[in-house]
CSV table of C-alpha atoms in Angstrom, one decimal:
chain,number,residue,atom,x,y,z
A,220,MET,CA,-18.7,-15.0,27.0
A,221,LYS,CA,-20.1,-11.5,27.6
A,222,ARG,CA,-16.6,-10.0,28.1
A,223,LEU,CA,-15.2,-12.1,25.2
A,224,LEU,CA,-18.0,-10.8,22.9
A,225,LEU,CA,-17.5,-7.2,23.8
A,226,ALA,CA,-13.7,-7.4,23.6
A,227,ALA,CA,-14.0,-9.0,20.1
A,228,ALA,CA,-16.5,-6.3,19.1
A,229,PHE,CA,-14.1,-3.5,20.0
A,230,GLY,CA,-11.2,-5.2,18.3
A,231,LEU,CA,-9.4,-5.7,21.6
A,232,LEU,CA,-9.0,-9.4,21.0
A,233,SER,CA,-7.5,-10.7,17.8
A,234,ILE,CA,-9.2,-13.6,16.1
A,235,SER,CA,-5.7,-15.2,16.0
A,236,ALA,CA,-2.7,-14.8,18.2
A,237,CYS,CA,-0.7,-16.0,15.2
A,238,ALA,CA,-1.9,-13.3,12.9
A,239,LYS,CA,0.3,-10.5,14.3
A,240,ALA,CA,3.9,-10.6,15.6
A,241,PRO,CA,4.3,-9.3,19.2
A,242,ALA,CA,5.4,-5.7,19.4
A,243,SER,CA,9.0,-5.0,20.0
A,244,ALA,CA,10.3,-3.2,23.0
A,245,ASP,CA,11.0,-0.1,20.8
A,246,ASP,CA,7.4,-0.2,19.6
A,247,ALA,CA,6.2,-0.1,23.2
A,248,LYS,CA,8.1,3.2,23.9
A,249,PRO,CA,5.9,6.3,23.6
A,250,ALA,CA,7.1,8.6,20.8
A,251,GLN,CA,8.5,12.0,21.7
A,252,GLY,CA,5.7,14.6,21.9
A,253,ALA,CA,3.0,11.9,21.9
A,254,ALA,CA,-0.3,13.1,23.2
A,255,THR,CA,-1.2,12.3,26.8
A,256,ALA,CA,-4.1,10.0,27.7
A,257,PRO,CA,-7.4,11.7,27.2
A,258,ALA,CA,-9.1,13.2,30.2
A,259,GLU,CA,-12.2,11.7,31.7
A,260,ILE,CA,-15.3,12.4,29.6
A,261,THR,CA,-17.8,14.9,31.0
A,262,LYS,CA,-20.6,13.0,32.7
A,263,PRO,CA,-23.5,12.9,30.2
A,264,ALA,CA,-26.7,14.6,31.1
A,265,PRO,CA,-29.3,12.3,32.8
A,266,GLY,CA,-31.6,10.6,30.3
A,267,SER,CA,-29.6,11.8,27.3
A,268,PRO,CA,-28.6,9.6,24.3
A,269,GLU,CA,-25.0,9.9,25.5
A,270,GLU,CA,-25.8,8.6,28.9
A,271,ARG,CA,-27.7,5.6,27.4
A,272,ALA,CA,-24.7,4.9,25.1
A,273,VAL,CA,-22.3,4.8,28.1
A,274,ALA,CA,-24.8,2.7,30.1
A,275,ALA,CA,-25.2,0.2,27.2
A,276,ILE,CA,-21.4,-0.2,27.0
A,277,ALA,CA,-21.1,-0.5,30.8
A,278,ALA,CA,-23.8,-3.2,30.9
A,279,LEU,CA,-21.8,-5.3,28.6
A,280,ASN,CA,-18.5,-4.8,30.4
A,281,PRO,CA,-18.2,-2.4,33.3
A,282,GLU,CA,-14.4,-2.5,33.1
A,283,VAL,CA,-14.4,-0.9,29.6
A,284,LYS,CA,-13.5,2.9,29.7
A,285,VAL,CA,-15.4,5.2,27.3
A,286,ASP,CA,-12.9,7.9,26.3
A,287,HIS,CA,-15.4,10.0,24.3
A,288,VAL,CA,-19.1,10.0,23.5
A,289,GLY,CA,-20.9,12.5,21.2
A,290,LYS,CA,-23.0,12.9,18.1
A,291,ALA,CA,-22.4,10.5,15.3
A,292,PRO,CA,-22.2,11.4,11.6
A,293,MET,CA,-25.4,9.4,11.0
A,294,PRO,CA,-28.8,10.1,12.6
A,295,GLY,CA,-30.1,7.9,15.4
A,296,PHE,CA,-26.6,7.0,16.8
A,297,ARG,CA,-24.0,8.3,19.2
A,298,GLU,CA,-20.3,7.9,18.5
A,299,ALA,CA,-18.1,6.5,21.2
A,300,VAL,CA,-14.4,6.0,21.4
A,301,VAL,CA,-13.3,2.9,23.4
A,302,GLY,CA,-9.8,1.6,23.6
A,303,GLY,CA,-8.8,3.7,20.5
A,304,GLN,CA,-11.7,2.2,18.5
A,305,VAL,CA,-14.7,4.1,17.2
A,306,ILE,CA,-18.1,2.4,17.8
A,307,TYR,CA,-21.7,3.6,17.3
A,308,VAL,CA,-24.5,3.1,19.8
A,309,SER,CA,-28.1,3.7,18.9
A,310,ASP,CA,-29.8,6.6,20.7
A,311,ASP,CA,-32.0,4.2,22.7
A,312,GLY,CA,-28.9,2.2,23.7
A,313,ASN,CA,-30.3,-1.1,22.2
A,314,TYR,CA,-27.8,-1.5,19.4
A,315,LEU,CA,-24.1,-1.2,19.0
A,316,LEU,CA,-22.5,-1.0,15.6
A,317,PHE,CA,-18.8,-1.8,15.3
A,318,THR,CA,-16.3,-2.6,12.6
A,319,GLY,CA,-13.1,-4.6,12.3
A,320,ALA,CA,-12.5,-8.3,13.1
A,321,GLY,CA,-15.7,-9.9,14.3
A,322,GLY,CA,-17.6,-6.7,13.5
A,323,GLY,CA,-21.4,-6.3,13.0
A,324,LEU,CA,-24.5,-5.0,14.7
A,325,LEU,CA,-24.9,-6.1,18.3
A,326,ASP,CA,-28.2,-6.2,20.2
A,327,THR,CA,-27.1,-5.0,23.6
A,328,ARG,CA,-30.2,-6.6,25.3
A,329,THR,CA,-29.7,-10.1,24.0
A,330,GLN,CA,-25.9,-9.7,23.4
A,331,LYS,CA,-26.4,-11.3,20.0
A,332,ASN,CA,-24.5,-10.2,16.9
A,333,LEU,CA,-27.3,-9.7,14.5
A,334,SER,CA,-25.0,-9.8,11.5
A,335,GLU,CA,-23.9,-13.3,12.4
A,336,ALA,CA,-27.0,-14.9,11.0
A,337,THR,CA,-26.2,-13.6,7.5
A,338,LEU,CA,-22.5,-14.2,7.8
A,339,GLY,CA,-23.0,-17.7,9.3
A,340,GLY,CA,-25.2,-18.8,6.4
A,341,MET,CA,-22.6,-17.4,3.9
A,342,ARG,CA,-19.8,-19.2,5.8
A,343,ASN,CA,-21.6,-22.5,5.7
A,344,LYS,CA,-22.3,-22.3,2.0
A,345,LEU,CA,-18.6,-21.6,1.4
A,346,LEU,CA,-17.5,-24.5,3.7
A,347,GLN,CA,-19.7,-26.9,1.9
A,348,THR,CA,-17.6,-26.4,-1.3
A,349,ILE,CA,-14.8,-28.3,0.4
A,350,PRO,CA,-15.7,-32.1,0.3
A,351,ALA,CA,-15.9,-33.8,3.7
A,352,GLY,CA,-13.1,-36.2,2.6
A,353,GLU,CA,-10.7,-33.2,2.3
A,354,ARG,CA,-11.0,-32.4,6.1
A,355,ILE,CA,-8.6,-33.8,8.6
A,356,VAL,CA,-10.9,-34.9,11.4
A,357,PHE,CA,-10.2,-35.7,15.0
A,358,ALA,CA,-13.5,-36.8,16.6
A,359,PRO,CA,-14.7,-38.7,19.7
A,360,PRO,CA,-17.5,-41.3,19.3
A,361,ASN,CA,-20.9,-39.6,19.1
A,362,PRO,CA,-19.6,-36.0,19.3
A,363,LYS,CA,-21.9,-33.4,21.0
A,364,HIS,CA,-20.5,-30.6,18.9
A,365,THR,CA,-18.5,-30.3,15.6
A,366,VAL,CA,-16.3,-27.3,14.7
A,367,THR,CA,-14.4,-26.4,11.6
A,368,VAL,CA,-10.9,-25.1,12.3
A,369,PHE,CA,-8.7,-23.3,9.8
A,370,THR,CA,-5.2,-24.2,10.8
A,371,ASP,CA,-1.6,-23.8,9.9
A,372,VAL,CA,1.4,-26.0,10.8
A,373,GLU,CA,3.6,-22.9,11.7
A,374,CYS,CA,1.1,-21.1,14.0
A,375,GLY,CA,2.0,-21.3,17.7
A,376,TYR,CA,-1.6,-21.2,18.9
A,377,CYS,CA,-2.6,-23.8,16.2
A,378,ARG,CA,0.1,-26.1,17.6
A,379,LYS,CA,-1.2,-25.4,21.2
A,380,MET,CA,-4.7,-26.3,20.2
A,381,HIS,CA,-3.6,-29.5,18.5
A,382,GLU,CA,-1.5,-30.5,21.6
A,383,GLU,CA,-4.8,-30.4,23.4
A,384,ILE,CA,-6.9,-32.3,20.8
A,385,LYS,CA,-7.6,-35.1,23.2
A,386,GLN,CA,-9.1,-32.6,25.6
A,387,TYR,CA,-11.4,-31.3,23.0
A,388,ASN,CA,-12.5,-34.8,22.1
A,389,ALA,CA,-13.0,-35.6,25.8
A,390,GLU,CA,-15.4,-32.6,25.9
A,391,GLY,CA,-17.4,-34.1,23.1
A,392,ILE,CA,-16.0,-31.8,20.4
A,393,ALA,CA,-15.1,-33.1,17.0
A,394,VAL,CA,-12.5,-30.9,15.2
A,395,GLU,CA,-12.5,-30.8,11.4
A,396,TYR,CA,-9.3,-29.1,10.2
A,397,LEU,CA,-9.0,-27.1,7.0
A,398,ALA,CA,-5.8,-25.7,5.7
A,399,PHE,CA,-5.0,-22.0,5.8
A,400,PRO,CA,-1.2,-21.4,5.2
A,401,ARG,CA,-1.2,-17.9,6.5
A,402,ILE,CA,1.9,-16.8,4.6
A,403,GLY,CA,0.0,-17.5,1.3
A,404,ILE,CA,-0.1,-19.8,-1.7
A,405,GLY,CA,3.4,-20.8,-2.8
A,406,SER,CA,5.0,-20.2,0.5
A,407,GLU,CA,7.0,-22.8,2.4
A,408,GLY,CA,4.1,-23.1,4.8
A,409,TYR,CA,1.8,-23.8,1.9
A,410,ASN,CA,4.0,-26.5,0.6
A,411,ASP,CA,4.1,-28.1,4.0
A,412,MET,CA,0.3,-28.1,4.1
A,413,VAL,CA,0.2,-29.7,0.7
A,414,SER,CA,2.6,-32.4,1.9
A,415,VAL,CA,0.4,-33.1,4.9
A,416,TRP,CA,-2.7,-33.3,2.7
A,417,CYS,CA,-0.9,-35.6,0.3
A,418,ALA,CA,0.3,-38.0,3.1
A,419,PRO,CA,-1.2,-41.5,3.2
A,420,ASP,CA,-2.1,-40.8,6.9
A,421,ARG,CA,-3.0,-37.2,7.1
A,422,LYS,CA,-3.8,-37.2,10.8
A,423,SER,CA,-0.4,-38.5,11.7
A,424,ALA,CA,1.3,-36.2,9.2
A,425,LEU,CA,-0.5,-33.2,10.7
A,426,THR,CA,0.3,-34.2,14.2
A,427,LYS,CA,4.0,-34.7,13.4
A,428,ALA,CA,4.2,-31.4,11.5
A,429,LYS,CA,2.7,-29.5,14.4
A,430,SER,CA,4.7,-31.2,17.2
A,431,THR,CA,8.1,-31.4,15.5
A,432,GLY,CA,8.0,-29.2,12.5
A,433,GLU,CA,9.1,-32.1,10.4
A,434,VAL,CA,7.2,-32.6,7.1
A,435,GLU,CA,8.0,-35.2,4.5
A,436,SER,CA,7.8,-33.4,1.1
A,437,ARG,CA,5.0,-34.8,-1.0
A,438,ASN,CA,2.8,-33.6,-3.9
A,439,CYS,CA,-0.5,-34.7,-5.4
A,440,ARG,CA,-3.8,-33.4,-6.5
A,441,ASN,CA,-5.1,-31.5,-3.5
A,442,THR,CA,-7.5,-28.8,-2.3
A,443,VAL,CA,-5.2,-26.8,-0.1
A,444,ALA,CA,-5.4,-23.7,-2.4
A,445,ASP,CA,-9.2,-24.1,-2.5
A,446,GLN,CA,-9.3,-24.3,1.3
A,447,TYR,CA,-7.1,-21.2,1.6
A,448,LYS,CA,-9.4,-19.2,-0.7
A,449,VAL,CA,-12.5,-20.3,1.3
A,450,GLY,CA,-10.7,-19.1,4.4
A,451,GLN,CA,-10.2,-15.7,2.9
A,452,SER,CA,-13.8,-15.6,1.7
A,453,VAL,CA,-15.2,-16.3,5.2
A,454,GLY,CA,-13.2,-13.4,6.6
A,455,LEU,CA,-10.2,-15.2,8.1
A,456,THR,CA,-7.2,-13.0,8.7
A,457,GLY,CA,-5.2,-15.4,11.0
A,458,THR,CA,-5.1,-18.8,12.5
A,459,PRO,CA,-6.6,-20.7,14.1
A,460,MET,CA,-10.2,-19.7,13.3
A,461,ILE,CA,-13.0,-21.8,14.9
A,462,ILE,CA,-16.4,-21.9,13.2
A,463,ALA,CA,-19.4,-23.6,14.8
A,464,ARG,CA,-21.9,-25.8,13.0
A,465,ASP,CA,-24.2,-22.9,12.3
A,466,GLY,CA,-21.4,-20.8,10.8
A,467,SER,CA,-20.8,-18.7,13.8
A,468,GLN,CA,-17.2,-17.5,14.3
A,469,LEU,CA,-15.9,-18.3,17.7
A,470,GLY,CA,-12.6,-16.6,17.4
A,471,GLY,CA,-9.1,-18.1,17.7
A,472,TYR,CA,-7.7,-20.5,20.3
A,473,LEU,CA,-10.0,-21.4,23.2
A,474,PRO,CA,-9.2,-24.1,25.8
A,475,ALA,CA,-11.3,-27.2,25.5
A,476,LYS,CA,-13.7,-26.4,28.4
A,477,ALA,CA,-14.1,-22.8,27.3
A,478,LEU,CA,-14.9,-23.9,23.8
A,479,ARG,CA,-17.4,-26.5,25.1
A,480,ALA,CA,-19.1,-23.8,27.2
A,481,ALA,CA,-19.3,-21.5,24.2
A,482,LEU,CA,-20.8,-24.2,22.0
A,483,ASP,CA,-23.3,-25.2,24.7
A,484,LYS,CA,-24.4,-21.6,25.1
A,485,LEU,CA,-24.7,-21.1,21.4
A,486,GLU,CA,-26.8,-24.3,21.1
A,487,ALA,CA,-29.1,-23.2,23.9
A,488,SER,CA,-29.6,-19.7,22.4
A,489,ASP,CA,-30.4,-21.3,19.0
A,490,GLY,CA,-32.9,-23.6,20.7
């Protein structure tokens, strides 16, 4: 979890493998005249804020390379460049401020995202606007954990996650699906999600749509558009998005055992 957290903080891991198409071979080629990789940074002076900044980052993940560290445009922080991302570390090394997907204020001592308490409460309030009966639920008897997952029938990692739904249930995890047609309202994917939510057996329709791509066209009064808007409001940019019971965002696809471990750790830290 430590490396996962830091990678997410620096924007090195997307919250969804479906959110962005893979780069083409041409994209991977360096442009003519492109700058060479930055040289190693000068070793900071012992006891300096720069040294504490580098040490704080290394404590979270020693494999991360700091390309630059120096004064920040705001007092009390150092500015560091890591993997092409700018982050800010407090001069005492106790706090790391980052932006982008999963961004916030990280306490480097406890490895907790201090912004998540506020964001988690906001997410829960938004999720409660969707009636329980509008969720497609795959749950074991007496689940240990329950997660909300924004999903799409076209997303590869959404399909992979659903292929393993029995494994999640075997780990004691109940999965409550909400719709997030990532191409947007009115798209073919949106219409497919509407058809699933209008099916007499939503669970079977969702499973068939994910496994075969076949969707029987249907229409009815539904909340798919509402679910999509809630997904946007909670900060979703791709699918799947996993949200724990306390509103914490756990990122995109995680194998069943990894998700169970993350939920267990989250519950222990809250306790």
